[in-house]
PDB file of C-alpha atoms in Angstrom:
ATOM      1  CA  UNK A   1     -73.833  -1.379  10.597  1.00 58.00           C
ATOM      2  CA  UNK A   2     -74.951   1.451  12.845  1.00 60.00           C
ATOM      3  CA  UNK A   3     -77.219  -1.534  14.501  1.00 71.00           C
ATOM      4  CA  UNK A   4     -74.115  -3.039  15.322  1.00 79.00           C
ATOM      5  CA  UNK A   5     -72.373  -2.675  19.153  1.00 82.00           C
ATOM      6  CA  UNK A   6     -69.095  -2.262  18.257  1.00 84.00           C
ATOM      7  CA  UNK A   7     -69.368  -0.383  14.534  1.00 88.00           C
ATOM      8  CA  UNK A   8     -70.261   2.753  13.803  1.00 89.00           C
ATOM      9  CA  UNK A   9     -71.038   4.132  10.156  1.00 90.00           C
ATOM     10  CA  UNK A  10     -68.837   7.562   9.767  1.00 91.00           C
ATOM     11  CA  UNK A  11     -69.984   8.487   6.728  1.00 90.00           C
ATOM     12  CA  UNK A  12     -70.948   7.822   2.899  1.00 91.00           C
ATOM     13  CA  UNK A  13     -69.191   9.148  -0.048  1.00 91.00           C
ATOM     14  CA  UNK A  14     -70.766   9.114  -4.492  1.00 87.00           C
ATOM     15  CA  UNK A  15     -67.149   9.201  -5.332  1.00 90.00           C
ATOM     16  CA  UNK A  16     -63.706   8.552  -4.951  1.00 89.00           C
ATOM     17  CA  UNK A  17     -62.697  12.497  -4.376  1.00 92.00           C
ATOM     18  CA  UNK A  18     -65.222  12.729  -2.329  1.00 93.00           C
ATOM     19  CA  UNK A  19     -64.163   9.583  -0.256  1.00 93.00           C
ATOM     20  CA  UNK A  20     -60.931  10.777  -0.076  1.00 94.00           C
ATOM     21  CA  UNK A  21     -62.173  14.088   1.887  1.00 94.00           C
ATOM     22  CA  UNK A  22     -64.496  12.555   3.999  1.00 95.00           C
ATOM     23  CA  UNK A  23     -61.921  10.104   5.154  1.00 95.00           C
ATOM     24  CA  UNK A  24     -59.712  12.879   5.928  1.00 95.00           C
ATOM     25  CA  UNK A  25     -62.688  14.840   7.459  1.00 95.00           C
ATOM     26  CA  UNK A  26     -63.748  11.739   9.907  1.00 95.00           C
ATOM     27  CA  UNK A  27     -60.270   9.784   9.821  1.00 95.00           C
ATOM     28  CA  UNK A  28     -62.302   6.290  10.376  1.00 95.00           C
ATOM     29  CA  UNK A  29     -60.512   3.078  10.988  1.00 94.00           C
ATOM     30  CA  UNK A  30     -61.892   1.329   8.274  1.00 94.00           C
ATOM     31  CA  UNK A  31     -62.951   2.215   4.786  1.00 95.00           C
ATOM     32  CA  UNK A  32     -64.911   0.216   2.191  1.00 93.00           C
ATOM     33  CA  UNK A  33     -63.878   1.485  -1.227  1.00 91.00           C
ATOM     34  CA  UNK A  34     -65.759   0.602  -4.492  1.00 88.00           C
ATOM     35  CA  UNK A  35     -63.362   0.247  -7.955  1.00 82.00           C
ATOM     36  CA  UNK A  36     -65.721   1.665 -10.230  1.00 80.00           C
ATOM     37  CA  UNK A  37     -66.789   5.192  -8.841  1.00 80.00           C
ATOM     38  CA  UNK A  38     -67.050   8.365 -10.759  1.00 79.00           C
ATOM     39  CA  UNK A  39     -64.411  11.118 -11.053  1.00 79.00           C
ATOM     40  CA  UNK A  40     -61.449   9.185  -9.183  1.00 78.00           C
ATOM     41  CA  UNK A  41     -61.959   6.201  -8.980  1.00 83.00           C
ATOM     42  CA  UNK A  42     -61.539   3.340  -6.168  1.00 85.00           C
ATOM     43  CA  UNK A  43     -57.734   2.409  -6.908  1.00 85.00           C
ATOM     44  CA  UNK A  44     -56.643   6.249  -6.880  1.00 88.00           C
ATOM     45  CA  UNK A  45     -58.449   7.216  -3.682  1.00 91.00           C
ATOM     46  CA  UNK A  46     -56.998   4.019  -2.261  1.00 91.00           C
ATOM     47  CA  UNK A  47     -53.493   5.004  -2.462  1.00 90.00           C
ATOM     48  CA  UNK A  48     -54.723   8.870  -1.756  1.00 92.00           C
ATOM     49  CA  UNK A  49     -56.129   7.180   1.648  1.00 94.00           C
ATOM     50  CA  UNK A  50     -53.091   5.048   2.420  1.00 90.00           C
ATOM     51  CA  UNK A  51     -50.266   7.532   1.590  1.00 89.00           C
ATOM     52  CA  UNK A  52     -51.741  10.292   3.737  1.00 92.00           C
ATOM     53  CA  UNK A  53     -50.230  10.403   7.013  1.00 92.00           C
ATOM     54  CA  UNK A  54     -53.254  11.601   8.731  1.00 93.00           C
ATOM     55  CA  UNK A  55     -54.771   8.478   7.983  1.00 93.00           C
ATOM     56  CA  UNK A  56     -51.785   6.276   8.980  1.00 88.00           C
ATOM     57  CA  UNK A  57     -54.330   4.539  10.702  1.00 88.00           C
ATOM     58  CA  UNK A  58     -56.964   3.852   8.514  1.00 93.00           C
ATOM     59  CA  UNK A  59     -57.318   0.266   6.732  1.00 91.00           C
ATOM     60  CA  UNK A  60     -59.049  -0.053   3.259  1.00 92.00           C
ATOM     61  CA  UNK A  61     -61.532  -2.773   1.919  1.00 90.00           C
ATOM     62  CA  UNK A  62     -61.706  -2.929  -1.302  1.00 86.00           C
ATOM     63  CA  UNK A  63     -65.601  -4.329  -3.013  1.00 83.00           C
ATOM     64  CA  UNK A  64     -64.913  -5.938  -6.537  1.00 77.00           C
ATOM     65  CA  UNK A  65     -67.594  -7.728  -8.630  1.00 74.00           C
ATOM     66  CA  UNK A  66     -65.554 -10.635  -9.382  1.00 65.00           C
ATOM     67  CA  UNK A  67     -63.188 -12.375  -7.468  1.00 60.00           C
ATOM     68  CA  UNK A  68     -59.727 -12.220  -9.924  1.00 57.00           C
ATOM     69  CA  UNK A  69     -60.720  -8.364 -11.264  1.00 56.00           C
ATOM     70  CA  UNK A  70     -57.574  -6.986 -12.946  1.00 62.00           C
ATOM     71  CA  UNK A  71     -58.085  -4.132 -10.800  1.00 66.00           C
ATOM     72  CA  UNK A  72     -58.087  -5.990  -7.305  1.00 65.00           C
ATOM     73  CA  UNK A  73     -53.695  -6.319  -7.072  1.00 69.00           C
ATOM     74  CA  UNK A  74     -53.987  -2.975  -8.048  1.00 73.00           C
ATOM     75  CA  UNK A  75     -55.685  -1.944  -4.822  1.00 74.00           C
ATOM     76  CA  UNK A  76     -53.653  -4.434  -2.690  1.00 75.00           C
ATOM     77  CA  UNK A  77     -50.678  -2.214  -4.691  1.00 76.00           C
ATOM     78  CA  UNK A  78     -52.185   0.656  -3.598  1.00 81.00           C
ATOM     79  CA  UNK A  79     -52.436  -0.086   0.238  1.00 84.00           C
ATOM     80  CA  UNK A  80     -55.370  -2.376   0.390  1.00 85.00           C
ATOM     81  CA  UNK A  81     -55.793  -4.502   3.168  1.00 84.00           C
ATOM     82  CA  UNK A  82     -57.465  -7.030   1.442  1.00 78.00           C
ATOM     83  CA  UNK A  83     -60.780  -7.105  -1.085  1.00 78.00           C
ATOM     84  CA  UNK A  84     -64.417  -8.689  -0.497  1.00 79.00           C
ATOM     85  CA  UNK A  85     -67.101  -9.700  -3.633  1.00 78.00           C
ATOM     86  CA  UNK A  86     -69.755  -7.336  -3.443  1.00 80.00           C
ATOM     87  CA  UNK A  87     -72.586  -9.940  -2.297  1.00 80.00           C
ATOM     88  CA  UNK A  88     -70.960 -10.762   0.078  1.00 81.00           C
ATOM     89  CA  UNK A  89     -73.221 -11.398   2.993  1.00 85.00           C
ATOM     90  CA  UNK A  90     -73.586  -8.786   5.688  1.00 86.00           C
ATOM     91  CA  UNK A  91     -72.316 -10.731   8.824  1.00 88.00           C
ATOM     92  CA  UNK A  92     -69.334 -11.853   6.777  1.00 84.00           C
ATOM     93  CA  UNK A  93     -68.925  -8.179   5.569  1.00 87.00           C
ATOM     94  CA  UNK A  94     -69.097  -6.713   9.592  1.00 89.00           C
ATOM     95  CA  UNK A  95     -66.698 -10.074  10.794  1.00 87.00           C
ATOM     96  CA  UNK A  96     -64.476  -8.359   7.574  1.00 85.00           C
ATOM     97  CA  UNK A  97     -64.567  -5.293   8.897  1.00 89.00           C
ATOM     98  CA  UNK A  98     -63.094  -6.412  12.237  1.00 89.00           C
ATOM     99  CA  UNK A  99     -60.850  -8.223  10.998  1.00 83.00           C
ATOM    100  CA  UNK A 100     -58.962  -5.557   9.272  1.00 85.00           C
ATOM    101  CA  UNK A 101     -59.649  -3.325  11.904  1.00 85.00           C
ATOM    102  CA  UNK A 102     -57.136  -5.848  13.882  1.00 81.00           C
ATOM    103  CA  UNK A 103     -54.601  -5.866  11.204  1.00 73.00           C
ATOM    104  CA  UNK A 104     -55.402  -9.014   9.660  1.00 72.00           C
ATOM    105  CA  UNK A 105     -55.644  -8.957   5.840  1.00 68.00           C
ATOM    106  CA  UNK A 106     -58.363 -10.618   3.662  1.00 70.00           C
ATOM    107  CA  UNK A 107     -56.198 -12.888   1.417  1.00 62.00           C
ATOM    108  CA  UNK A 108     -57.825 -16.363   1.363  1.00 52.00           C
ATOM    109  CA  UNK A 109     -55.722 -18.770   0.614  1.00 49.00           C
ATOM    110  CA  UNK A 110     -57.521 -20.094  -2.060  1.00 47.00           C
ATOM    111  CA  UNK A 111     -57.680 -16.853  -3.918  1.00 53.00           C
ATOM    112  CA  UNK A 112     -53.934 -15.052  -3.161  1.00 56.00           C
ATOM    113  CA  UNK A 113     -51.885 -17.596  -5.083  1.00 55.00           C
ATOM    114  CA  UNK A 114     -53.789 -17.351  -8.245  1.00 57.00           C
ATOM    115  CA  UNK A 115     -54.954 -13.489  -7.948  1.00 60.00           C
ATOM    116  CA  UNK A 116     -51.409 -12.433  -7.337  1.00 57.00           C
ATOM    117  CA  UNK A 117     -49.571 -14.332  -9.724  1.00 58.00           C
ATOM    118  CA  UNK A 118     -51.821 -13.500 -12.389  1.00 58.00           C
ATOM    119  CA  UNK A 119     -51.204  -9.971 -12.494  1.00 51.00           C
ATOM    120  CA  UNK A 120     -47.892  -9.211 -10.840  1.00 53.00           C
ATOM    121  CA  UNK A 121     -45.697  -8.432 -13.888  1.00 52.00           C
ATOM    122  CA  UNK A 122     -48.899  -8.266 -16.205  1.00 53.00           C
ATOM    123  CA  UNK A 123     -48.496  -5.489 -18.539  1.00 48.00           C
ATOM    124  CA  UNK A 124     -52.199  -4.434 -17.685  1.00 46.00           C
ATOM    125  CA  UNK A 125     -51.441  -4.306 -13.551  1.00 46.00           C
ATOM    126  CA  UNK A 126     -51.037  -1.180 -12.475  1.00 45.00           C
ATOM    127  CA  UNK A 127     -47.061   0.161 -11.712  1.00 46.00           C
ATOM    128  CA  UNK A 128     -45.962  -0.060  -7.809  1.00 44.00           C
ATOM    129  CA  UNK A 129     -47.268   2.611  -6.298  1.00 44.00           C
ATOM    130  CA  UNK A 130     -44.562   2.661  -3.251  1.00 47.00           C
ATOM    131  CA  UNK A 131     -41.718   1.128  -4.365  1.00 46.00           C
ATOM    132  CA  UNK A 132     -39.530  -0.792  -7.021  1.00 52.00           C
ATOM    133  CA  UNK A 133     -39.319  -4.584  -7.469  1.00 50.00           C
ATOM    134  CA  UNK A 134     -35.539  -4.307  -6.276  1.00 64.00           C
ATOM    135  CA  UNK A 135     -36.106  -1.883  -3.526  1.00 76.00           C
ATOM    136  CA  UNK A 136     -38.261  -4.813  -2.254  1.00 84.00           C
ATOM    137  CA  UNK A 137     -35.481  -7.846  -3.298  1.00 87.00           C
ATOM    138  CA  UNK A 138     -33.152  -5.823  -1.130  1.00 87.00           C
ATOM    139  CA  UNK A 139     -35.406  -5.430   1.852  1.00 90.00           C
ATOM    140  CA  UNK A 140     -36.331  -9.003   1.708  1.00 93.00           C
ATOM    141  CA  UNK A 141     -32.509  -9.890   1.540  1.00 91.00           C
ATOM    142  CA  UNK A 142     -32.062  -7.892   5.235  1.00 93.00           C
ATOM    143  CA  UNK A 143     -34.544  -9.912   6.674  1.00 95.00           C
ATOM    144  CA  UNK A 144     -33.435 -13.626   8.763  1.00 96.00           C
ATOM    145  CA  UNK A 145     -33.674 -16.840   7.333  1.00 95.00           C
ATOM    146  CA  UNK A 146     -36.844 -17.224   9.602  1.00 96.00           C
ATOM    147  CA  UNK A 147     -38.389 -14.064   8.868  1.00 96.00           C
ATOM    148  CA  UNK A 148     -38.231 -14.959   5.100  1.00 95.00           C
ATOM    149  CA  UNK A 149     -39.654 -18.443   5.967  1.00 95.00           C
ATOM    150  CA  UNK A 150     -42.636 -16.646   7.750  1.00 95.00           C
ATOM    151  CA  UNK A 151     -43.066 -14.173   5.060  1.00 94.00           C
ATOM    152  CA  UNK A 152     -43.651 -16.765   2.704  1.00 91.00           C
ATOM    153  CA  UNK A 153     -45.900 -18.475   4.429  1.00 90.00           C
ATOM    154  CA  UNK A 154     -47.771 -15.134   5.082  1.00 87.00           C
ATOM    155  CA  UNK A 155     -47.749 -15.114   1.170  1.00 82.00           C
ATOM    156  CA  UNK A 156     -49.542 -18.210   1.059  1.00 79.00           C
ATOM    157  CA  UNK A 157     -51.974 -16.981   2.899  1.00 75.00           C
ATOM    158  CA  UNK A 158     -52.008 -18.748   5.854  1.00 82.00           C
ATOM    159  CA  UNK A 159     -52.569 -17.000   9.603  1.00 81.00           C
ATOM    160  CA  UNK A 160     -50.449 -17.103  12.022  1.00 86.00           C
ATOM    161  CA  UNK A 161     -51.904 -20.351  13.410  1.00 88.00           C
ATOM    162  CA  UNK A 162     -51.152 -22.314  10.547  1.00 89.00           C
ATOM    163  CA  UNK A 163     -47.540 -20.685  10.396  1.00 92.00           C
ATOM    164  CA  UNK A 164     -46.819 -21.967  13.957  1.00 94.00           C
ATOM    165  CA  UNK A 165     -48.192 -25.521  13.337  1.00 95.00           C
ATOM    166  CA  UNK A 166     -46.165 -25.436   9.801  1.00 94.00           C
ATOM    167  CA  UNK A 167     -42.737 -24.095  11.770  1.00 95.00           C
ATOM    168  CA  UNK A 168     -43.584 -25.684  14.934  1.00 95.00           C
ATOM    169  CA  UNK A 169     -43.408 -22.492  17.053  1.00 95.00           C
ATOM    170  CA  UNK A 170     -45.831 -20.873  19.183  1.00 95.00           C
ATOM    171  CA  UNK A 171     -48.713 -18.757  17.997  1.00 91.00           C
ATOM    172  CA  UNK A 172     -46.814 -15.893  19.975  1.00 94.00           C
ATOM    173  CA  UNK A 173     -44.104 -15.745  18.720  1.00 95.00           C
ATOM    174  CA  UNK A 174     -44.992 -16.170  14.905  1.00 94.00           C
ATOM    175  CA  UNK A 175     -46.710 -13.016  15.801  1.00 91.00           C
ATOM    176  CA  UNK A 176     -43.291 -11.408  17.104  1.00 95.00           C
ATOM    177  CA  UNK A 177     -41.851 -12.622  13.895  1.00 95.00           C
ATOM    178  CA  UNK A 178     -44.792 -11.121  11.913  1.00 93.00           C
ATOM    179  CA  UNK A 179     -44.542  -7.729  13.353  1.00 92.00           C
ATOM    180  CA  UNK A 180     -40.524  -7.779  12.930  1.00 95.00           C
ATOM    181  CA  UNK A 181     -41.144  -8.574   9.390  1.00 95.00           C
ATOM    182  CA  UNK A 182     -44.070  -5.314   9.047  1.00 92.00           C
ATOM    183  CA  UNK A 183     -41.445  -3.022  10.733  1.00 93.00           C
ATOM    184  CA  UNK A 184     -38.557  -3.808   8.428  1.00 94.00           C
ATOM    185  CA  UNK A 185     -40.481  -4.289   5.213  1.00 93.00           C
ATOM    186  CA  UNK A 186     -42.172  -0.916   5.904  1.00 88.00           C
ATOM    187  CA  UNK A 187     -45.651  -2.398   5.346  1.00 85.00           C
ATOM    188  CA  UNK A 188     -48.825  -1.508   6.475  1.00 79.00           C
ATOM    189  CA  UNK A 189     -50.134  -4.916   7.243  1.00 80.00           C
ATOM    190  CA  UNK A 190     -50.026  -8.397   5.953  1.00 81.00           C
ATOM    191  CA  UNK A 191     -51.495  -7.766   2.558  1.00 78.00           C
ATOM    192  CA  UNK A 192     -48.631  -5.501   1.662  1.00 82.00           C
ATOM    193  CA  UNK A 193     -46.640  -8.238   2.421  1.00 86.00           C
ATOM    194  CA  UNK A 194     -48.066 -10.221   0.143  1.00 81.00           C
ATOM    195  CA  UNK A 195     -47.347  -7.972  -2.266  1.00 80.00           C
ATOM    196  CA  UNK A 196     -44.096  -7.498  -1.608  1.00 87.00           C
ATOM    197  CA  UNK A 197     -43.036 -11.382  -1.584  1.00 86.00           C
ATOM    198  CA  UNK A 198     -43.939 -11.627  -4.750  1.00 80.00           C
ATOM    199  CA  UNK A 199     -42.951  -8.616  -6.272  1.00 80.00           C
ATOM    200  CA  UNK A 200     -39.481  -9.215  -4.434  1.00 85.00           C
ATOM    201  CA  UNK A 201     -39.120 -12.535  -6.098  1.00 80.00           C
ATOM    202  CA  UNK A 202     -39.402 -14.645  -2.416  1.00 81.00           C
ATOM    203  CA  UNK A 203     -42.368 -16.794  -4.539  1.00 70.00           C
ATOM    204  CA  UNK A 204     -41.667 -17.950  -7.824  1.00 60.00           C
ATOM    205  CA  UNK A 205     -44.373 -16.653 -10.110  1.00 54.00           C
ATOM    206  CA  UNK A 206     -46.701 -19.118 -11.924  1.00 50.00           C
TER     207      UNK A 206
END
């Protein structure tokens, strides 16, 4: 990536302590974390990463070998913004990389449905790392009728392009609505609130 304008690699890291101190050490705006390391692994240095306030601005990929991995809600539990397969091809992975860096989330639509409702609830899916299923029902309750209506379409997985053709509003202001719905929902970007849609009941589960 070092090739590459507008990237710059910060550092490397053989496991997830390691990671963890080297994010710290660098504080980098993106990190691409690996489930299966030694010592901790990738879910635990996730949510090490994402619940450190000197990091409050880092994001976190997280690289799974298959595409519905029990451990990929986990991470997304955990403060992931989002997960990528591990072949993924390396212009896809830098376009990723920006992406997240912007606060977008990597939730294809095709995938967030089926990932999420799988294994919210699952007795083998990690416990909420942040907060409780009702904590979230209650926050959800305290947002508008619109904001709920835009937070379930962020669920879906749709951007904020297809929101505004959905609702018929501008791109704009779906955006105003989006970051009204991050600052009350206490969420780090639009993966979280993903996460918390479903855990707070807004989508019915499959």
């Amino acid at each position: 990536m070092n090739a590459v304008p507008d990237l710059e690699v910060v550092g490397e890291a053989g496991d997830g302590d390691a990671a963890v101190q080297m994010a710290v050490a660098t504080r980098p705006d993106v990190v691409l974390m690996d489930i299966q390391m030694p010592r901790a692994d990738g879910l635990r240095a996730t949510a090490r990463i994402t619940g450190e306030p000197r990091l409050a601005g880092t994001r976190v990929i997280v690289l799974t070998t298959f595409e519905l991995d029990e451990y990929v809600f986990g991470a997304l539990r955990a403060g992931a913004s989002g997960f990528l397969l591990k072949d993924i091809e390396p212009e896809a992975l830098i376009e990723a990389v920006r992406l997240v860096h912007d606060g977008q989330a990597l939730l294809a639509p095709q995938v967030t449905g089926r990932l999420i409702q799988a294994y919210v609830g699952s007795p083998t899916a990690p416990a909420p790392a942040k907060a409780e299923p009702n904590a979230h029902c209650e926050a959800i309750a305290e947002l508008t009728q619109r904001e709920r209506d835009i937070l379930g379409l962020v669920a879906a997985g749709m951007s904020n392009k297809e929101i505004a053709e959905e609702l018929v509003l501008s791109p704009l202001t779906v955006k105003t609505h989006v970051s009204r719905v991050l600052g009350k929902l206490g969420a780090r970007d639009r993966a979280q609130l993903v996460v918390i849609a479903y855990e707070g009941g807004l989508i019915p589960r499959a």
